Each structure stands twice: as structure tokens, then as C-alpha cells.
Coordinates of C-alpha atoms in Angstrom, one line a residue:
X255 CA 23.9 -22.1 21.8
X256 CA 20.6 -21.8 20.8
X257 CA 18.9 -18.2 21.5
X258 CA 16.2 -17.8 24.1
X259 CA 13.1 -18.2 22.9
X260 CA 11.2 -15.5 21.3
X261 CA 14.7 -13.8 20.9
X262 CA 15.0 -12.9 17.1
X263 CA 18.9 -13.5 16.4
X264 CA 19.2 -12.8 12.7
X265 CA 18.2 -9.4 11.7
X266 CA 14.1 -8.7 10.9
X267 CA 14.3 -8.4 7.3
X268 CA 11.8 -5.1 6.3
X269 CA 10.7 -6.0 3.0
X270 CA 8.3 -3.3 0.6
X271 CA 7.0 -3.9 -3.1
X272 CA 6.7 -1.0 -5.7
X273 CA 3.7 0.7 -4.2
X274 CA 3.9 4.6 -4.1
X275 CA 3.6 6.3 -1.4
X276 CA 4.3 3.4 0.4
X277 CA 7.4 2.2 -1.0
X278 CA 9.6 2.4 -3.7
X279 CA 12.4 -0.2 -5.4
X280 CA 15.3 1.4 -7.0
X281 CA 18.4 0.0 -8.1
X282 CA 20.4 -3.0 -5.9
X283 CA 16.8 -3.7 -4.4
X284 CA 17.0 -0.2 -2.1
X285 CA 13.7 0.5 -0.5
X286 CA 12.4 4.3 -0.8
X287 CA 9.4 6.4 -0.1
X288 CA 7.7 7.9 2.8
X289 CA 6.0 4.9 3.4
X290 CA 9.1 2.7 4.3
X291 CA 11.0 5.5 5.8
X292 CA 8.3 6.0 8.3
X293 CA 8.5 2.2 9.6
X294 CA 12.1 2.0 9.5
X295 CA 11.8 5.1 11.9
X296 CA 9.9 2.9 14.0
X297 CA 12.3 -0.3 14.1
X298 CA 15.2 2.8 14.8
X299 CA 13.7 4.0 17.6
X300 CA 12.5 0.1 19.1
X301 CA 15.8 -0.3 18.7
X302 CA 15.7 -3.5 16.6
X303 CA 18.4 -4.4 13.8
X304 CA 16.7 -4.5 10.7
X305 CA 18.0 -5.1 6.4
X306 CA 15.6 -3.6 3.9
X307 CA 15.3 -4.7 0.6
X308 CA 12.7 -4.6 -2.0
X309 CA 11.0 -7.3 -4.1
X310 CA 8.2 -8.0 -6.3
X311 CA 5.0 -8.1 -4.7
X312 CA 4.7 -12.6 -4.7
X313 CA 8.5 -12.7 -3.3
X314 CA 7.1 -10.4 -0.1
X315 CA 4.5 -12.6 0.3
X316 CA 7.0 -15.7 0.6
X317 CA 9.2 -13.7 2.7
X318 CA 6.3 -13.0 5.8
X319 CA 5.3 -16.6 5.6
X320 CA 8.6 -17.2 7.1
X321 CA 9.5 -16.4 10.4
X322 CA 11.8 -13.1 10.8
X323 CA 10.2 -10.7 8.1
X324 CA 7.8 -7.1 8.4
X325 CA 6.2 -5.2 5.3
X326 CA 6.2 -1.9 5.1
X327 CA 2.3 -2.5 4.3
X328 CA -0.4 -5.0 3.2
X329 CA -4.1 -4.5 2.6
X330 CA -5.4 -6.1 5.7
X331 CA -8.5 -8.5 4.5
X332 CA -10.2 -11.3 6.5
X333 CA -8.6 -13.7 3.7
X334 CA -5.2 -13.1 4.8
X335 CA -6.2 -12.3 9.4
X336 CA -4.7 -15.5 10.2
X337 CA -1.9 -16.0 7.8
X338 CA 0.3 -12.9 9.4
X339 CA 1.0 -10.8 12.4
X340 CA -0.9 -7.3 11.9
X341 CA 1.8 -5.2 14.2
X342 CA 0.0 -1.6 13.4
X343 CA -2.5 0.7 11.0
X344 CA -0.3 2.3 8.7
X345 CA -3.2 4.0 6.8
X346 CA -7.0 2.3 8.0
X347 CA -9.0 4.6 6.3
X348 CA -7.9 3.6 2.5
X349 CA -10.3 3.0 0.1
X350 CA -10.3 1.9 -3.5
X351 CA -11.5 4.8 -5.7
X352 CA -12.7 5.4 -9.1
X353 CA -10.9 8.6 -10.7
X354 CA -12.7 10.0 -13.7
X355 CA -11.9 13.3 -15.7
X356 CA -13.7 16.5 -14.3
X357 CA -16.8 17.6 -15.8
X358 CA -18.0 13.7 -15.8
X359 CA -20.5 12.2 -13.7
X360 CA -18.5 11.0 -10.5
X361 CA -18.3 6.8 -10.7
X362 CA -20.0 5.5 -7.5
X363 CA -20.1 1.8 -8.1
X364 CA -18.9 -1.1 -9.9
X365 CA -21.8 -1.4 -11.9
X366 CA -21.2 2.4 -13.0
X367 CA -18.4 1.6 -14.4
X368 CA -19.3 -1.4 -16.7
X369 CA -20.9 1.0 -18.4
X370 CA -17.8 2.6 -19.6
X371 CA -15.5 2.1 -22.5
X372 CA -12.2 1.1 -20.3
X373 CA -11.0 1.4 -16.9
X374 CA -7.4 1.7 -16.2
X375 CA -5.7 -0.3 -13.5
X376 CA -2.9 -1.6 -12.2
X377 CA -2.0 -4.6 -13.6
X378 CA -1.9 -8.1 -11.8
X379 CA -2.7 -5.9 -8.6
X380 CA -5.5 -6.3 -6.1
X381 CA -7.5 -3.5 -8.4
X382 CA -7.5 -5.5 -11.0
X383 CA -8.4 -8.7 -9.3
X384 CA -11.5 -6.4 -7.6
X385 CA -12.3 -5.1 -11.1
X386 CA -13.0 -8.7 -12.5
X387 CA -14.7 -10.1 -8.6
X388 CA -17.0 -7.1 -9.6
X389 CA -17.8 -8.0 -13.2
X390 CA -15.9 -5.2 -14.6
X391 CA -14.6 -6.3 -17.7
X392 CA -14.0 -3.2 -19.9
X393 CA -10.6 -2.9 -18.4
X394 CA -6.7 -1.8 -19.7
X395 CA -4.1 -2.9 -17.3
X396 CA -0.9 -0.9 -17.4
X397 CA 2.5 -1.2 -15.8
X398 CA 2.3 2.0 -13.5
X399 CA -0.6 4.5 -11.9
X400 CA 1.5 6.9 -13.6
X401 CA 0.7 6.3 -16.9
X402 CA -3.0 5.6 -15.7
X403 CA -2.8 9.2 -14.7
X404 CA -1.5 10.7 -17.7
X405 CA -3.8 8.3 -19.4
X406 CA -6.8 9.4 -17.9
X407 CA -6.5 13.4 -18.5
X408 CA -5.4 12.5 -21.9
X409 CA -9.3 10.8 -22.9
X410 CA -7.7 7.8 -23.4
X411 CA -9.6 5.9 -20.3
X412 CA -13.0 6.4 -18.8
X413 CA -12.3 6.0 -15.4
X414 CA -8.7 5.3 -13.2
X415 CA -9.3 2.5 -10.2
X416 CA -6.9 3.0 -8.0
X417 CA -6.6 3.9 -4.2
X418 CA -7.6 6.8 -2.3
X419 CA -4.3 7.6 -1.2
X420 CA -2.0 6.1 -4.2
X421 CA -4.3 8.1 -6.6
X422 CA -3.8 11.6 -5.0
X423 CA -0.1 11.0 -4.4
X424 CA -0.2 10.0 -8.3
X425 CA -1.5 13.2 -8.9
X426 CA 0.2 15.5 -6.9
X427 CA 3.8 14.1 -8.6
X428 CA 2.5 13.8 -12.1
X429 CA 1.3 17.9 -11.4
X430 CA -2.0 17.4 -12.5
X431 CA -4.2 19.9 -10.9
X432 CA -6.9 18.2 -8.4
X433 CA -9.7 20.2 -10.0
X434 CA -8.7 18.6 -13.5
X435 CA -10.3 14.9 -12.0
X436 CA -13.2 14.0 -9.8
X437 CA -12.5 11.3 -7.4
X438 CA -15.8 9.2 -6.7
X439 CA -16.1 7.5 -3.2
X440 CA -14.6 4.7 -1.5
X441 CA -16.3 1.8 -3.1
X442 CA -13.9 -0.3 -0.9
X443 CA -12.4 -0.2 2.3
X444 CA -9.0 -1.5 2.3
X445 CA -6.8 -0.3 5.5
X446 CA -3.4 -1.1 5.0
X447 CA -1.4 -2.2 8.0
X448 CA 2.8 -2.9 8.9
X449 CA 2.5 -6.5 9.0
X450 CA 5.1 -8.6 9.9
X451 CA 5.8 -12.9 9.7
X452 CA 3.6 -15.2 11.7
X453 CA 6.1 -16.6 13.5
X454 CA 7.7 -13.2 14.2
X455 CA 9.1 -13.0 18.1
X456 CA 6.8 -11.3 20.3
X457 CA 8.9 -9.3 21.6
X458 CA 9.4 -7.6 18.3
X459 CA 5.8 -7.2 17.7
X460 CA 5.1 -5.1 21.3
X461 CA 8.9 -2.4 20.4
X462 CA 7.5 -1.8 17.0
X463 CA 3.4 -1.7 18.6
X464 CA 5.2 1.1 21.5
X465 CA 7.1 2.9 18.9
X466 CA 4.2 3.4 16.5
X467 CA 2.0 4.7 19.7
X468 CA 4.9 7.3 20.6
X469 CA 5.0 8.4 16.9
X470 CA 1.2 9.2 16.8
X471 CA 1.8 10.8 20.2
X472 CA 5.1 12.9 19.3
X473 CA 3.8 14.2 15.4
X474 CA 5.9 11.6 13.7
X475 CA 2.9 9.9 12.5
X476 CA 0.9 13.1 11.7
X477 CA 4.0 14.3 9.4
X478 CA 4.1 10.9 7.2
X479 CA 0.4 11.2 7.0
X480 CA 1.1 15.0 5.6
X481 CA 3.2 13.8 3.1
X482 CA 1.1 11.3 1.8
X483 CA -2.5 13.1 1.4

């Protein structure tokens, strides 16, 4: 027999990409970070089955234009408004950020940073994709923010782009003392949002919706946030 409509038989597969604080791959595709283990809270206390697993960043973009899947986050842009199911604001008030070593001017915009010898970012990211949209050309794409970090205080990049919140979290594991960078202003909004599938049963959507309402009422919400700024 066929389930009932909007009944979602298989479990919702939550899904995350190598994205600190949000979430973290490790070995056998296990998903990490206080990120993930903040939404999974959520699906535990909807009470809806759920299998995690993490995957490159393109493979959890297949995976939510199927029918059964939620990310632990995506950067919600009007580009992508139709193409998924925005479920709840994991983090609105991101923005991408210039990060430049203390005692230099603060970079405010992208043509500031043209102006500088290289840029560190992300590579094949959405920073990187901003960086070029913007005409900033002067860039070095690396494989982690970590090394961006260690890059940066060590003169050998100008300026870090990164986000707000990836950049602090960067810093506060790699121990670098905030007082040792200046972090410009947002020069980009980007709020990132638990997103699931299109096609995802409603029914799902409104459990995960109430649980994420209870956890900003019951401090859940205001502890992950904690952890992460």
C-alpha cells in the first residue's frame, strides 16, 4: 500500500557539507558540529526519523532537489527562493566579512580590496564566486579557512573573506587572539536557513517549524548561538 499522502515513509535524510560551525564530515560520512547537532535536536524532539550523512557541497544540492532531504544550512538567496523549502533561520544575521591583520585600515568594500596584493578565500565556495561577481581578482583560494587564518596573521595575505560567523569560530579554534585581526563590516548579507527538499511532506516542514519555535523559547536556540559567536 501506498502511504497517505504527505506521509514521508522512508526516513528524511539530514544531509551537511564541510562548513564549520555548521557542520563537519569526518570519517564514514559522520556529520559533526554544533551546527548539525542543533537541527538534529530539532527532528529528535518533532519526533521524526531521520539518517545523517555528509557530502560534498554539489552532492547536497542533488540530494534537496529530491524529495525526502533537509540541510543543516544553505545561504538563502533569491536565486535559489523557489528551488527549496526554507523550514527555519538558522543564523539570518550572517554576513560576508573581510578579515585583515590589526593595525591595518579595516576593508569596507569590494573595491577596497582590489587594491590589495591577495585575498584569501575559500576555494570553489560562494566567497570566491562573490570575490570574482565583485571584480576582485587579486585572490588565493585555499582548501580550508584554517589555513586562511594562519595565513593571514602570518603576512602572507592582505585580507581573509570569509563569513561573519565562520571567521570568528576560525579564530577562536585556531587561538588567535581577536585583538590580533580587525574584522571590517558585513559587505554582504547572507542568512543561512535549515532548508529542506521541495517536495518535502508538509507535515514535516510545520514538526521541525514548532520544534525550532520551542527551542528559541526553552534556551536551546540561545545555547547553539553561544557556541557559535
Amino acid at each position: 500500500l501506498a502511504p497517505p499522502a504527505g506521509f514521508a515513509a522512508d526516513p528524511v535524510k539530514l544531509l551537511g557539507f564541510q562548513s564549520m560551525p555548521f557542520s563537519a564530515v569526518g570519517e564514514g560520512k559522520k556529520l559533526s558540529g554544533p551546527g548539525y547537532e542543533f537541527v538534529a535536536d530539532l527532528f529528535k524532539a518533532a519526533g521524526i526519523a531521520f539518517v545523517a550523512e555528509g557530502l560534498p557541497f554539489g552532492r547536497v544540492i542533488e540530494e534537496l532537489n529530491g524529495d525526502n532531504a533537509v540541510a543543516v544550512f544553505l545561504t538563502r538567496t533569491p536565486a535559489r527562493e523557489q528551488q527549496f523549502t526554507w523550514i527555519a533561520g538558522l543564523i539570518e544575521d550572517d554576513g560576508f566579512v573581510f578579515v585583515s591583520r590589526a593595525g591595518s585600515p579595516a576593508v569596507t568594500s569590494f573595491d577596497q580590496a582590489k587594491t590589495l596584493k591577495s585575498v584569501g578565500v575559500l576555494a570553489t565556495s560562494a566567497l570566491a564566486a562573490q570575490l570574482t561577481q565583485n571584480g576582485v581578482t587579486n585572490v588565493d583560494p585555499v582548501s580550508s579557512d584554517e589555513l586562511n587564518a594562519k595565513k593571514l596573521v602570518s603576512s602572507r595575505i592582505d585580507a581573509w573573506f570569509t563569513s561573519s560567523t565562520q571567521g570568528r569560530y576560525v579564530l577562536k579554534q585556531e587561538q588567535i587572539a581577536q585583538d590580533a585581526v580587525t574584522i571590517g563590516p558585513k559587505v554582504v548579507p547572507v542568512p543561512q536557513w535549515i532548508v529542506g527538499a521541495k517536495g518535502l511532506p508538509k507535515e514535516t516542514v510545520e514538526k521541525l517549524q514548532a520544534a525550532f519555535a520551542a527551542a528559541k523559547n526553552n534556551g536551546r536556540y540561545a545555547a547553539f548561538r553561544a557556541s557559535v559567536d
